[in-house]
Amino acid sequence: LKDSAAVLHHAGWDYLKPPKPDAAKFAVTGHESQVVTLQIGVGEACQGEAGTMMYLSPGMRQSVTYEGCCQRCCSGESCFVVNFTNSGSTGNHEFVALTPNFPTAKVVPVDLSSPDVGGTLVAQQGAYMASYGDVRVGISLDTNCMRCCCAGLGLVRQKLEGSGTVFLGGTGTIVQKVLADGETILVDTNCIMAFASTCKLDLKRAGGILGMVGGGEGIF
């Protein structure tokens, strides 16, 4: 594992590194169909999309709020958010376990307050799974016709803003790349899960005529 991590690092990538809060707040378990378990203090709460709850400890209270329809539905989310609150009935920390509501999914935690993120994350439609702290789900419109048709993220993307931690749901192997100022990287279309708003997404042709026809990557 150490050797494979070194190869990946020399290639400019890293295995996904979950944020490390000052106090233990969550744990992601499992290899496929992952589960995130959150520790919730008295009076604290976390949010999740409908259908993600796996189990609750006895002192947790579950409620549903309507968060508006237009932006959330356009970004691939339900109009409703499930709130999980520590009611304080036991006076202790309580726990809630959440899992993406589609099979073989990975849970990807992102600390929006990280300097590498800068408070705003642009993600695929439907990527949001859960969050705690200050996290707001909105939309980001890509008005460039070429990008919205061919870049793999579409016209309407999710915009996640705030200073809390958001949990994304996705499939496959997740790796991350922190770009230096002015650095660019070439990525296959449909392979981007999310990126910080400080990054710029654009298209590049996949070579000449022969490359576009016979290279297996399409035009872009």
CSV table of C-alpha atoms in Angstrom, one decimal:
chain,number,residue,atom,x,y,z
A,1,LEU,CA,0.0,0.0,0.0
A,2,LYS,CA,2.9,2.4,0.8
A,3,ASP,CA,4.5,1.7,-2.6
A,4,SER,CA,1.2,2.2,-4.5
A,5,ALA,CA,0.6,5.5,-2.6
A,6,ALA,CA,4.1,6.7,-3.6
A,7,VAL,CA,3.5,5.9,-7.2
A,8,LEU,CA,0.2,7.8,-7.1
A,9,HIS,CA,1.8,10.7,-5.3
A,10,HIS,CA,4.6,10.9,-7.9
A,11,ALA,CA,1.9,10.9,-10.6
A,12,GLY,CA,0.5,14.1,-9.0
A,13,TRP,CA,-2.5,12.4,-7.2
A,14,ASP,CA,-3.3,11.2,-3.7
A,15,TYR,CA,-5.7,8.7,-2.1
A,16,LEU,CA,-8.7,10.5,-0.7
A,17,LYS,CA,-7.7,12.1,2.6
A,18,PRO,CA,-10.8,12.7,4.8
A,19,PRO,CA,-10.7,15.9,7.0
A,20,LYS,CA,-9.5,15.5,10.6
A,21,PRO,CA,-11.7,17.6,12.9
A,22,ASP,CA,-10.3,18.6,16.3
A,23,ALA,CA,-12.8,16.4,18.1
A,24,ALA,CA,-13.8,13.0,16.7
A,25,LYS,CA,-17.0,13.7,14.8
A,26,PHE,CA,-17.4,11.0,12.2
A,27,ALA,CA,-16.0,7.7,10.9
A,28,VAL,CA,-16.4,6.2,7.4
A,29,THR,CA,-16.5,2.4,7.4
A,30,GLY,CA,-16.6,-0.3,4.7
A,31,HIS,CA,-14.9,-0.8,1.4
A,32,GLU,CA,-18.0,-0.9,-0.9
A,33,SER,CA,-21.4,0.5,0.2
A,34,GLN,CA,-19.8,2.6,2.8
A,35,VAL,CA,-21.4,4.0,6.0
A,36,VAL,CA,-20.6,7.2,7.8
A,37,THR,CA,-21.3,7.3,11.5
A,38,LEU,CA,-21.6,10.7,13.1
A,39,GLN,CA,-21.3,11.6,16.8
A,40,ILE,CA,-23.8,14.3,17.7
A,41,GLY,CA,-23.5,16.4,20.8
A,42,VAL,CA,-26.5,17.5,23.0
A,43,GLY,CA,-28.6,20.0,21.0
A,44,GLU,CA,-26.5,19.5,17.8
A,45,ALA,CA,-27.9,18.2,14.5
A,46,CYS,CA,-26.9,16.9,11.1
A,47,GLN,CA,-28.8,16.6,7.9
A,48,GLY,CA,-29.2,13.9,5.3
A,49,GLU,CA,-31.1,13.3,2.1
A,50,ALA,CA,-34.2,11.1,2.2
A,51,GLY,CA,-33.5,7.4,2.4
A,52,THR,CA,-29.9,7.6,3.8
A,53,MET,CA,-30.6,6.7,7.4
A,54,MET,CA,-29.2,3.3,8.5
A,55,TYR,CA,-29.6,3.5,12.3
A,56,LEU,CA,-30.1,6.0,15.2
A,57,SER,CA,-29.1,5.7,18.8
A,58,PRO,CA,-32.0,6.1,21.3
A,59,GLY,CA,-31.6,9.8,22.0
A,60,MET,CA,-31.7,11.0,18.4
A,61,ARG,CA,-34.8,12.7,17.1
A,62,GLN,CA,-35.7,12.6,13.4
A,63,SER,CA,-37.6,15.3,11.6
A,64,VAL,CA,-38.2,16.4,8.0
A,65,THR,CA,-38.1,20.0,6.7
A,66,TYR,CA,-39.1,21.4,3.3
A,67,GLU,CA,-36.1,23.3,1.8
A,68,GLY,CA,-37.6,24.6,-1.4
A,69,CYS,CA,-38.2,22.8,-4.7
A,70,CYS,CA,-36.7,24.6,-7.7
A,71,GLN,CA,-32.9,24.8,-6.9
A,72,ARG,CA,-32.8,21.5,-5.0
A,73,CYS,CA,-34.7,19.5,-7.7
A,74,CYS,CA,-32.6,21.0,-10.5
A,75,SER,CA,-29.4,20.0,-8.6
A,76,GLY,CA,-30.6,16.4,-8.3
A,77,GLU,CA,-31.9,16.5,-4.7
A,78,SER,CA,-35.3,16.1,-3.0
A,79,CYS,CA,-37.3,19.1,-1.8
A,80,PHE,CA,-37.1,17.6,1.7
A,81,VAL,CA,-34.2,17.3,4.1
A,82,VAL,CA,-34.1,14.9,7.0
A,83,ASN,CA,-32.7,16.4,10.3
A,84,PHE,CA,-31.2,14.2,12.9
A,85,THR,CA,-31.0,16.0,16.3
A,86,ASN,CA,-29.7,15.0,19.7
A,87,SER,CA,-32.7,15.6,21.9
A,88,GLY,CA,-30.6,15.5,25.1
A,89,SER,CA,-32.9,12.9,26.7
A,90,THR,CA,-29.9,10.9,27.8
A,91,GLY,CA,-27.5,13.7,28.4
A,92,ASN,CA,-24.8,12.0,26.3
A,93,HIS,CA,-23.5,12.1,22.8
A,94,GLU,CA,-25.7,10.2,20.3
A,95,PHE,CA,-25.0,8.5,17.0
A,96,VAL,CA,-26.5,8.4,13.6
A,97,ALA,CA,-25.3,6.2,10.7
A,98,LEU,CA,-26.0,7.2,7.1
A,99,THR,CA,-25.3,5.5,3.8
A,100,PRO,CA,-25.9,6.5,0.2
A,101,ASN,CA,-29.2,5.2,-1.2
A,102,PHE,CA,-27.6,3.4,-4.2
A,103,PRO,CA,-25.5,0.3,-4.2
A,104,THR,CA,-21.7,0.0,-4.0
A,105,ALA,CA,-21.4,3.7,-3.1
A,106,LYS,CA,-18.5,5.5,-1.4
A,107,VAL,CA,-18.9,8.3,1.1
A,108,VAL,CA,-16.6,11.3,0.4
A,109,PRO,CA,-16.2,13.8,3.3
A,110,VAL,CA,-15.2,17.3,2.3
A,111,ASP,CA,-14.4,20.1,4.8
A,112,LEU,CA,-15.7,23.2,3.1
A,113,SER,CA,-13.7,25.4,5.5
A,114,SER,CA,-10.4,23.9,4.2
A,115,PRO,CA,-8.1,26.4,2.4
A,116,ASP,CA,-8.0,23.9,-0.5
A,117,VAL,CA,-11.8,24.3,-0.9
A,118,GLY,CA,-12.4,27.9,0.1
A,119,GLY,CA,-16.0,27.6,1.2
A,120,THR,CA,-17.6,26.6,-2.1
A,121,LEU,CA,-17.6,23.3,-3.9
A,122,VAL,CA,-19.1,22.6,-7.3
A,123,ALA,CA,-20.3,18.9,-7.7
A,124,GLN,CA,-22.2,16.6,-10.0
A,125,GLN,CA,-26.0,16.6,-9.8
A,126,GLY,CA,-27.2,14.4,-6.9
A,127,ALA,CA,-23.7,14.2,-5.3
A,128,TYR,CA,-24.8,15.6,-1.9
A,129,MET,CA,-25.7,12.9,0.7
A,130,ALA,CA,-25.4,14.5,4.1
A,131,SER,CA,-23.8,17.3,6.1
A,132,TYR,CA,-23.2,18.8,9.5
A,133,GLY,CA,-22.5,22.4,10.4
A,134,ASP,CA,-23.1,25.3,8.0
A,135,VAL,CA,-23.7,23.7,4.6
A,136,ARG,CA,-26.1,25.2,1.9
A,137,VAL,CA,-27.1,23.3,-1.2
A,138,GLY,CA,-27.7,25.4,-4.3
A,139,ILE,CA,-27.1,25.4,-8.0
A,140,SER,CA,-24.2,26.4,-10.3
A,141,LEU,CA,-25.1,27.1,-13.9
A,142,ASP,CA,-22.6,26.4,-16.7
A,143,THR,CA,-23.8,28.7,-19.5
A,144,ASN,CA,-21.1,27.6,-22.0
A,145,CYS,CA,-22.9,25.4,-24.5
A,146,MET,CA,-19.9,23.3,-25.3
A,147,ARG,CA,-19.0,22.6,-21.6
A,148,CYS,CA,-22.6,21.8,-20.5
A,149,CYS,CA,-23.1,19.4,-23.4
A,150,CYS,CA,-19.7,17.7,-23.5
A,151,ALA,CA,-17.9,18.1,-20.2
A,152,GLY,CA,-19.9,15.5,-18.3
A,153,LEU,CA,-21.4,17.8,-15.6
A,154,GLY,CA,-24.3,19.2,-17.5
A,155,LEU,CA,-26.0,22.7,-17.5
A,156,VAL,CA,-27.0,22.6,-13.8
A,157,ARG,CA,-24.4,21.5,-11.2
A,158,GLN,CA,-24.6,21.4,-7.4
A,159,LYS,CA,-23.1,24.3,-5.5
A,160,LEU,CA,-22.3,23.5,-1.9
A,161,GLU,CA,-21.4,26.5,0.3
A,162,GLY,CA,-20.6,27.1,3.9
A,163,SER,CA,-18.0,26.2,6.6
A,164,GLY,CA,-19.2,22.8,7.6
A,165,THR,CA,-18.5,19.3,6.4
A,166,VAL,CA,-20.4,17.8,3.5
A,167,PHE,CA,-20.6,14.1,2.6
A,168,LEU,CA,-20.8,13.2,-1.1
A,169,GLY,CA,-22.0,9.9,-2.5
A,170,GLY,CA,-20.3,8.3,-5.5
A,171,THR,CA,-19.1,5.1,-7.0
A,172,GLY,CA,-15.7,3.8,-8.1
A,173,THR,CA,-12.3,4.7,-6.8
A,174,ILE,CA,-12.1,8.3,-5.5
A,175,VAL,CA,-8.7,10.1,-5.8
A,176,GLN,CA,-8.0,13.8,-5.2
A,177,LYS,CA,-5.7,16.4,-6.7
A,178,VAL,CA,-4.8,19.7,-5.2
A,179,LEU,CA,-3.8,22.1,-8.0
A,180,ALA,CA,-1.0,24.6,-7.5
A,181,ASP,CA,-1.6,28.2,-8.7
A,182,GLY,CA,-1.7,28.2,-12.5
A,183,GLU,CA,-1.5,24.3,-12.7
A,184,THR,CA,-3.7,22.5,-15.1
A,185,ILE,CA,-4.5,18.8,-15.5
A,186,LEU,CA,-6.2,16.9,-18.3
A,187,VAL,CA,-9.1,14.6,-17.2
A,188,ASP,CA,-11.4,12.3,-19.1
A,189,THR,CA,-15.0,13.6,-19.3
A,190,ASN,CA,-17.5,12.1,-16.8
A,191,CYS,CA,-14.7,11.5,-14.4
A,192,ILE,CA,-15.0,14.6,-12.3
A,193,MET,CA,-17.0,14.3,-9.0
A,194,ALA,CA,-16.4,17.8,-7.6
A,195,PHE,CA,-14.0,20.7,-7.7
A,196,ALA,CA,-13.4,23.9,-5.7
A,197,SER,CA,-14.9,27.1,-7.2
A,198,THR,CA,-11.4,28.5,-7.5
A,199,CYS,CA,-10.8,25.9,-10.3
A,200,LYS,CA,-11.7,26.6,-13.9
A,201,LEU,CA,-13.2,23.8,-16.0
A,202,ASP,CA,-12.7,23.8,-19.8
A,203,LEU,CA,-12.6,21.5,-22.8
A,204,LYS,CA,-9.8,20.3,-25.0
A,205,ARG,CA,-10.0,18.4,-28.3
A,206,ALA,CA,-8.7,14.8,-28.1
A,207,GLY,CA,-6.1,15.3,-30.8
A,208,GLY,CA,-6.6,15.3,-34.5
A,209,ILE,CA,-9.2,13.6,-36.7
A,210,LEU,CA,-7.6,10.1,-36.2
A,211,GLY,CA,-7.3,10.7,-32.5
A,212,MET,CA,-10.9,11.7,-32.1
A,213,VAL,CA,-12.2,8.9,-34.3
A,214,GLY,CA,-10.0,6.0,-33.2
A,215,GLY,CA,-8.5,7.1,-29.8
A,216,GLY,CA,-11.6,6.0,-27.8
A,217,GLU,CA,-12.0,9.3,-26.0
A,218,GLY,CA,-14.4,11.0,-28.4
A,219,ILE,CA,-14.0,14.6,-29.6
A,220,PHE,CA,-13.2,16.1,-26.2
